[in-house]
Coordinates of C-alpha atoms in Angstrom, one line a residue:
M13 CA -0.1 -0.2 -0.1
A14 CA 1.0 3.7 -0.7
P15 CA 2.0 5.5 2.5
A16 CA -1.1 7.7 4.1
G17 CA -1.2 11.4 4.1
A18 CA -2.6 14.2 1.8
K19 CA -1.5 14.0 -1.9
R20 CA 1.7 16.2 -2.9
N21 CA 2.0 17.5 -6.5
I22 CA 4.7 16.1 -8.7
L23 CA 7.6 18.6 -8.3
E24 CA 6.7 18.3 -4.3
R25 CA 7.5 14.6 -4.8
L26 CA 10.4 14.5 -7.3
D27 CA 12.0 17.8 -5.6
A28 CA 11.7 15.0 -2.2
G29 CA 13.8 12.6 -4.4
E30 CA 10.8 10.4 -4.4
I31 CA 9.6 7.6 -7.7
V32 CA 6.9 8.5 -9.4
I33 CA 5.8 5.7 -11.9
G34 CA 3.8 6.5 -14.8
D35 CA 0.9 4.4 -15.9
G36 CA 1.1 2.6 -19.7
G37 CA 0.1 2.8 -23.5
F38 CA -3.6 3.6 -23.6
V39 CA -3.7 4.2 -27.6
F40 CA -2.0 0.6 -28.2
A41 CA -4.0 -1.2 -25.0
L42 CA -7.1 0.0 -25.9
E43 CA -6.7 -1.1 -29.6
K44 CA -6.4 -4.4 -28.6
R45 CA -9.6 -4.1 -26.7
G46 CA -11.4 -3.2 -29.6
Y47 CA -12.5 0.5 -28.3
V48 CA -9.5 2.4 -30.7
K49 CA -9.4 2.4 -34.3
A50 CA -5.5 1.8 -35.4
G51 CA -4.6 4.5 -37.9
P52 CA -6.2 7.7 -36.8
W53 CA -5.1 6.5 -33.1
T54 CA -7.4 9.1 -31.3
P55 CA -9.3 9.0 -28.0
E56 CA -13.0 8.8 -28.7
A57 CA -13.5 6.1 -26.1
A58 CA -12.7 8.4 -23.5
A59 CA -16.7 9.3 -24.8
E60 CA -17.9 6.5 -25.9
H61 CA -16.9 3.9 -23.8
P62 CA -15.6 5.5 -20.6
E63 CA -16.2 2.2 -18.8
A64 CA -13.2 0.7 -20.6
V65 CA -11.1 3.9 -20.3
R66 CA -12.1 3.6 -16.7
Q67 CA -11.1 0.0 -16.1
L68 CA -7.7 0.4 -17.4
H69 CA -7.2 3.5 -15.3
R70 CA -7.9 1.2 -12.3
E71 CA -5.6 -1.7 -13.6
F72 CA -2.9 0.7 -14.0
L73 CA -3.0 2.4 -10.4
R74 CA -3.5 -1.0 -9.1
A75 CA -0.1 -2.0 -10.9
G76 CA 1.6 0.6 -9.0
S77 CA 1.2 4.0 -11.0
N78 CA 1.0 7.3 -9.3
V79 CA 0.2 9.2 -12.4
M80 CA -3.4 8.9 -14.2
Q81 CA -2.9 10.9 -17.5
T82 CA -6.0 12.2 -19.1
F83 CA -6.8 9.6 -22.2
T84 CA -6.4 12.9 -24.6
F85 CA -3.7 12.0 -26.8
Y86 CA -4.1 13.3 -30.3
A87 CA -7.6 15.0 -28.8
S88 CA -6.9 18.3 -30.7
D89 CA -9.8 19.3 -33.0
D90 CA -7.4 19.1 -36.1
K91 CA -6.5 15.7 -35.8
L92 CA -9.7 14.5 -34.5
E93 CA -11.2 15.6 -37.8
N94 CA -8.0 14.4 -39.7
R95 CA -8.6 12.6 -43.2
G96 CA -12.3 11.6 -43.1
N97 CA -12.4 10.7 -39.3
A98 CA -15.6 11.6 -38.5
Q99 CA -16.6 12.5 -35.2
R100 CA -19.6 12.1 -32.8
F101 CA -18.0 13.8 -30.4
T102 CA -16.0 18.1 -29.9
G103 CA -12.5 18.1 -28.8
A104 CA -13.8 19.5 -26.0
Q105 CA -16.4 17.0 -24.7
I106 CA -13.9 14.0 -25.5
N107 CA -11.0 16.2 -23.3
E108 CA -13.7 17.0 -20.5
A109 CA -14.5 13.4 -20.3
A110 CA -11.0 12.1 -20.2
C111 CA -10.2 14.2 -17.4
D112 CA -13.3 13.3 -15.5
L113 CA -11.9 9.8 -15.7
A114 CA -8.7 10.3 -14.9
R115 CA -9.7 12.3 -11.7
E116 CA -12.2 9.6 -10.7
V117 CA -9.6 6.9 -10.3
A118 CA -6.8 8.9 -9.1
N119 CA -9.1 9.7 -6.0
E120 CA -9.3 6.1 -5.2
G121 CA -5.4 6.2 -4.6
D122 CA -2.0 8.1 -4.2
A123 CA -2.0 9.4 -8.1
M124 CA -2.0 12.7 -9.7
V125 CA -4.1 13.7 -13.2
A126 CA -2.2 14.7 -15.7
G127 CA -3.5 16.6 -18.5
G128 CA -1.9 15.6 -21.9
V129 CA -1.2 17.4 -25.4
S130 CA 0.7 16.1 -28.6
Q131 CA 1.7 16.7 -32.1
T132 CA -0.7 18.4 -34.3
P133 CA -1.4 17.8 -38.1
S134 CA -1.2 21.4 -37.8
Y135 CA 2.4 22.0 -37.5
L136 CA 3.2 19.1 -39.9
S137 CA 1.4 20.9 -42.6
C138 CA 3.0 24.5 -41.5
K139 CA 0.4 26.3 -40.0
S140 CA 1.4 29.2 -38.3
E141 CA 3.0 29.1 -34.6
A142 CA -0.4 31.4 -33.6
E143 CA -2.9 28.2 -35.1
V144 CA -0.7 25.7 -33.7
K145 CA -0.6 27.3 -30.3
G146 CA -4.4 27.8 -30.0
I147 CA -4.9 24.3 -30.7
F148 CA -2.9 23.2 -27.9
T149 CA -4.6 26.6 -25.6
R150 CA -8.1 25.3 -26.4
Q151 CA -7.3 22.2 -24.8
L152 CA -5.5 23.6 -21.9
N153 CA -9.0 25.7 -21.0
V154 CA -10.3 22.1 -20.5
F155 CA -7.6 21.4 -18.2
V156 CA -7.8 24.1 -16.4
K157 CA -11.3 24.2 -15.9
K158 CA -11.4 20.5 -14.6
N159 CA -8.2 21.5 -12.7
V160 CA -5.9 18.7 -13.8
D161 CA -2.6 18.2 -11.1
F162 CA -0.1 18.9 -13.8
M163 CA 0.8 19.2 -17.5
I164 CA 2.3 16.5 -20.0
A165 CA 3.4 18.0 -23.5
E166 CA 4.4 14.4 -24.9
Y167 CA 5.0 12.6 -28.5
F168 CA 6.7 15.7 -30.2
E169 CA 9.1 14.7 -33.0
H170 CA 9.8 18.1 -33.5
V171 CA 11.6 20.3 -30.4
E172 CA 10.4 23.6 -32.4
E173 CA 6.7 22.5 -31.6
A174 CA 7.0 21.1 -28.1
E175 CA 8.4 24.1 -27.1
W176 CA 5.2 25.9 -28.6
A177 CA 3.2 23.8 -26.5
V178 CA 5.1 23.8 -23.3
Q179 CA 4.4 28.0 -23.7
V180 CA 0.8 27.3 -23.5
L181 CA 0.7 24.9 -20.7
K182 CA 3.2 26.9 -18.6
T183 CA 0.4 29.9 -18.6
S184 CA -1.8 27.0 -16.4
G185 CA 0.5 27.6 -13.6
K186 CA 0.7 24.1 -13.2
P187 CA 4.1 22.1 -13.3
V188 CA 4.8 21.2 -17.1
C189 CA 6.4 18.1 -18.7
A190 CA 7.7 17.9 -22.1
S191 CA 8.3 14.7 -23.8
L192 CA 9.8 14.0 -26.5
C193 CA 9.8 10.8 -29.5
I194 CA 12.9 11.0 -30.5
G195 CA 16.1 8.8 -29.7
P196 CA 19.9 9.7 -29.9
D197 CA 19.8 11.0 -33.2
G198 CA 17.7 13.5 -32.4
D199 CA 14.5 15.6 -33.7
L200 CA 13.7 15.2 -37.3
N201 CA 15.5 18.4 -38.0
G202 CA 18.9 17.2 -36.1
V203 CA 18.7 18.7 -33.1
S204 CA 20.6 16.9 -30.4
P205 CA 18.8 15.7 -27.4
G206 CA 21.1 17.5 -25.1
D207 CA 19.7 20.8 -27.2
C208 CA 16.8 19.6 -27.6
A209 CA 16.5 19.4 -23.7
V210 CA 18.0 22.7 -22.8
R211 CA 15.8 24.7 -25.3
L212 CA 12.5 22.9 -23.5
V213 CA 13.9 23.8 -20.3
K214 CA 14.0 27.3 -21.5
A215 CA 10.8 27.6 -22.6
G216 CA 9.7 26.8 -19.0
A217 CA 9.3 23.1 -18.5
N218 CA 9.7 21.4 -15.2
I219 CA 10.4 17.9 -16.5
V220 CA 12.3 16.8 -19.9
G221 CA 12.5 13.2 -21.4
I222 CA 11.4 11.0 -23.8
N223 CA 8.2 8.6 -24.6
C224 CA 7.2 6.2 -27.0
H225 CA 9.2 5.5 -30.7
F226 CA 12.5 3.4 -29.1
D227 CA 12.6 0.5 -26.8
P228 CA 13.2 1.5 -22.8
M229 CA 16.9 1.4 -23.0
T230 CA 17.5 3.3 -26.0
C231 CA 15.1 5.6 -24.3
V232 CA 16.8 5.9 -21.2
K233 CA 20.3 6.3 -23.0
T234 CA 18.6 9.7 -24.6
V235 CA 17.5 11.1 -21.4
K236 CA 20.8 10.4 -20.2
M237 CA 21.8 12.7 -23.4
M238 CA 19.4 15.1 -22.5
K239 CA 20.7 15.5 -18.5
E240 CA 23.9 15.6 -19.9
G241 CA 22.7 18.9 -21.6
V242 CA 21.1 20.3 -19.1
E243 CA 23.9 20.0 -17.0
R244 CA 26.0 21.2 -19.4
A245 CA 24.1 24.7 -19.5
G246 CA 24.2 25.3 -16.2
L247 CA 20.1 24.9 -15.9
K248 CA 18.3 22.4 -13.5
A249 CA 15.4 20.2 -14.3
H250 CA 14.0 16.7 -13.5
Y251 CA 13.7 13.9 -15.9
M252 CA 11.0 11.6 -16.8
V253 CA 11.1 8.2 -19.7
Q254 CA 8.1 6.8 -20.9
P255 CA 9.4 4.2 -23.6
L256 CA 7.9 1.4 -25.8
A257 CA 7.1 -2.1 -24.9
Y258 CA 8.8 -3.1 -28.0
H259 CA 12.4 -4.2 -28.7
T260 CA 13.8 -1.5 -31.5
P261 CA 17.3 -2.6 -32.1
D262 CA 16.7 -2.0 -35.6
C263 CA 14.8 1.3 -35.6
N264 CA 16.1 4.5 -37.5
C265 CA 15.0 7.8 -36.7
Q266 CA 11.8 7.6 -36.8
G267 CA 11.4 5.0 -34.5
F268 CA 9.0 1.9 -34.8
I269 CA 6.6 3.4 -36.8
D270 CA 9.2 2.8 -40.1
L271 CA 9.2 -1.1 -38.8
P272 CA 7.4 -3.0 -41.4
E273 CA 5.9 -4.3 -38.3
F274 CA 4.1 -1.4 -37.2
P275 CA 1.5 -1.6 -36.2
F276 CA -0.3 -5.0 -36.6
G277 CA 2.6 -7.1 -36.2
L278 CA 4.8 -6.2 -33.2
E279 CA 3.6 -9.0 -31.1
P280 CA 7.2 -10.8 -31.2
R281 CA 9.0 -7.8 -30.1
I282 CA 7.1 -7.6 -26.6
L283 CA 9.3 -7.1 -23.7
T284 CA 8.9 -9.5 -20.5
R285 CA 7.9 -8.3 -16.8
W286 CA 11.4 -9.2 -16.5
D287 CA 12.6 -7.0 -19.2
M288 CA 10.7 -4.7 -17.2
H289 CA 12.9 -4.8 -14.5
K290 CA 16.0 -4.1 -15.9
Y291 CA 14.7 -1.0 -17.5
A292 CA 13.5 0.4 -14.2
R293 CA 16.8 -0.1 -12.5
E294 CA 18.6 1.3 -15.3
A295 CA 16.4 4.8 -15.5
F296 CA 16.8 4.6 -11.9
N297 CA 21.1 4.7 -11.9
V298 CA 20.7 7.4 -14.6
G299 CA 18.8 9.7 -12.4
I300 CA 15.7 9.6 -13.7
R301 CA 12.6 9.8 -11.3
F302 CA 9.3 9.6 -13.4
I303 CA 9.1 6.2 -15.1
G304 CA 6.3 5.3 -16.8
G305 CA 5.5 3.7 -20.1
C306 CA 4.0 4.4 -24.0
C307 CA 2.8 2.0 -26.5
G308 CA 2.8 -1.9 -25.3
F309 CA 2.6 -1.0 -22.1
E310 CA 0.2 -3.2 -20.1
P311 CA -0.3 -3.0 -16.3
Y312 CA 1.6 -5.9 -15.6
H313 CA 4.8 -4.2 -17.1
I314 CA 3.9 -1.5 -14.8
R315 CA 3.6 -3.4 -12.0
A316 CA 7.4 -4.9 -12.6
V317 CA 8.8 -1.0 -12.6
A318 CA 7.1 -0.7 -9.3
E319 CA 8.3 -3.9 -8.0
E320 CA 11.7 -3.7 -8.7
L321 CA 11.9 0.1 -7.0
A322 CA 9.8 -1.6 -4.3
T323 CA 12.6 -0.7 -2.0
E324 CA 13.3 2.9 -2.9
R325 CA 9.4 3.0 -2.6
G326 CA 8.9 1.8 0.4
Y327 CA 5.9 -0.2 -0.5
L328 CA 4.4 -2.4 -3.0
P329 CA 1.9 -2.3 -5.5
A330 CA -1.4 -3.7 -4.8
A331 CA -1.5 -6.3 -7.6
S332 CA 2.0 -7.6 -6.1
V333 CA -0.8 -9.6 -4.1
K334 CA -1.0 -11.6 -7.1
H335 CA 2.6 -12.2 -7.9
G336 CA 5.2 -13.5 -5.6
N337 CA 8.3 -11.8 -6.1
W338 CA 10.7 -12.8 -9.1
G339 CA 7.9 -16.0 -9.6
A340 CA 7.7 -17.1 -5.9
G341 CA 4.3 -18.1 -6.7
L342 CA 5.4 -21.0 -9.0
E343 CA 6.3 -22.7 -5.7
M344 CA 2.4 -23.3 -5.5
H345 CA 2.5 -24.9 -9.1
T346 CA 1.5 -28.9 -9.6
K347 CA 4.6 -29.2 -12.0
P348 CA 8.0 -29.9 -10.3
W349 CA 10.0 -28.8 -13.3
V350 CA 7.6 -25.5 -13.1
R351 CA 8.1 -25.1 -9.3
A352 CA 11.8 -24.9 -10.1
R353 CA 11.6 -21.6 -12.3
A354 CA 10.4 -19.9 -9.2
R355 CA 13.8 -17.9 -8.5
R356 CA 15.3 -14.5 -9.8
D357 CA 18.3 -16.6 -11.5
Y358 CA 16.2 -18.4 -14.0
W359 CA 14.3 -15.2 -15.3
E360 CA 17.0 -12.9 -15.2
K361 CA 18.9 -15.7 -17.6
L362 CA 16.2 -16.7 -19.5
K363 CA 16.3 -15.6 -23.6
P364 CA 13.0 -16.4 -24.7
A365 CA 12.4 -18.1 -28.0
S366 CA 9.9 -16.3 -30.7
G367 CA 9.0 -19.6 -31.7
R368 CA 8.7 -18.5 -35.2
P369 CA 11.6 -20.2 -36.8
E370 CA 11.3 -18.9 -40.0
C371 CA 11.5 -15.4 -38.9
P372 CA 14.3 -13.0 -38.9
S373 CA 15.3 -11.5 -35.7
M374 CA 15.3 -7.8 -36.7
S375 CA 13.6 -6.2 -40.0
T376 CA 14.9 -3.5 -42.5
P377 CA 12.5 -0.1 -41.7
D378 CA 11.0 1.9 -43.9
S379 CA 13.6 5.2 -44.8
W380 CA 11.3 7.8 -46.7
G381 CA 13.0 10.3 -44.8
V382 CA 10.4 13.1 -45.1
T383 CA 9.4 15.7 -42.1
K384 CA 7.2 18.7 -41.4
G385 CA 6.6 20.8 -44.7
H386 CA 7.1 17.7 -47.1
A387 CA 4.3 17.0 -49.4
D388 CA 3.7 13.5 -47.8
L389 CA 2.8 14.8 -44.6
M390 CA 0.2 17.7 -45.9
Q391 CA -2.5 16.9 -43.8
H392 CA -6.5 17.1 -44.9
K393 CA -9.9 16.7 -43.8
E394 CA -10.6 14.8 -46.4
A395 CA -10.7 10.7 -46.8
T396 CA -7.5 9.4 -47.9
S397 CA -8.1 8.9 -51.9
L398 CA -7.1 5.4 -53.7
D399 CA -5.1 7.3 -56.2
D400 CA -3.4 8.3 -52.8
L401 CA -3.2 4.7 -51.3
H402 CA -1.6 3.9 -54.7
T403 CA 0.9 6.1 -55.0
K404 CA 2.3 5.7 -51.4
M405 CA 2.3 1.6 -52.2
I406 CA 4.5 2.3 -55.1
K407 CA 6.9 4.6 -53.5
S408 CA 6.9 2.4 -50.5
Y409 CA 7.7 -0.6 -52.6
S410 CA 10.4 1.0 -54.3
L411 CA 12.0 1.6 -51.0
D412 CA 11.9 -1.8 -50.4
F413 CA 13.3 -3.2 -53.7

């Protein structure tokens, strides 16, 4: 159980040296459960199926999460209306429903509510700074109305757009996190992780880091580069990491979205709960104190993070009552060879097989090499045409061969 007492905000916890555990990847988790459509990846479920979103929040809370992040990923009006994505709900309705669900579950435990914004089609289509900031402002107005505890600007491929988001969120007076979806090579304009972090801190971010696109160890490495950059600049910040739950050693600078398995064939890459122990320890060792997950993370992954750091946190999550330390529950199994696996050294040394003898261990990612302003990334409300799909298929095949 978490320690009793009044809830403190995220900066009070981090300033005290505490570990804050985030939640997991709602978009992917709810897509697998039948509540999110792959492609637009938009969060209508907060208004359409609140019971599904509420249940996932509760599972992450029980697994050890201290943060209930509003299910508002891609909940900006321009994204909700992009490429023929018809809506029954407005962006404001979705954002309000998501805030209410996150607060309801946060109040069931020692959790904070984070209002989140993410990159926009408008930025990719070269809309003005004022137009892009206006989109963030409309989301922020809901977060302020619902009195969330802090803000997260997450999943930004370009540090410039993340700076704009931070500048808007900072007007709330709440703590602000800024999280880029980049790897060690930097953002899609080639700005290094260290320089990205400096720019975000100067824009007003209290906590900076990485989420999505890459596996845990790659993300931890990138946050370490950000930390080094901030320290070289003589600035101060806290650090966060919320990576994929997929192994991505073969990714290029665009991350897992360029893998041919994205998004429907990624399961063979999933990290085990024991991999998550290693991730949590490595993140802690480099000085990261806000540790969570993104796409692919399920509650059992977050439970593994919480169990690895239980000594430092002083308690285990509620869900550990159904999970013996390092597989200790297997001592109750009927088969002796399975009981023999109830030990840490067995699981730490295991090299899991995929069971796919005809499959390679790594893939060749697509490498379109395009970013903001390129014709292929110009966004619009109309549905994608057959001619457009045909053109992109030809280009994809030419890259493959």
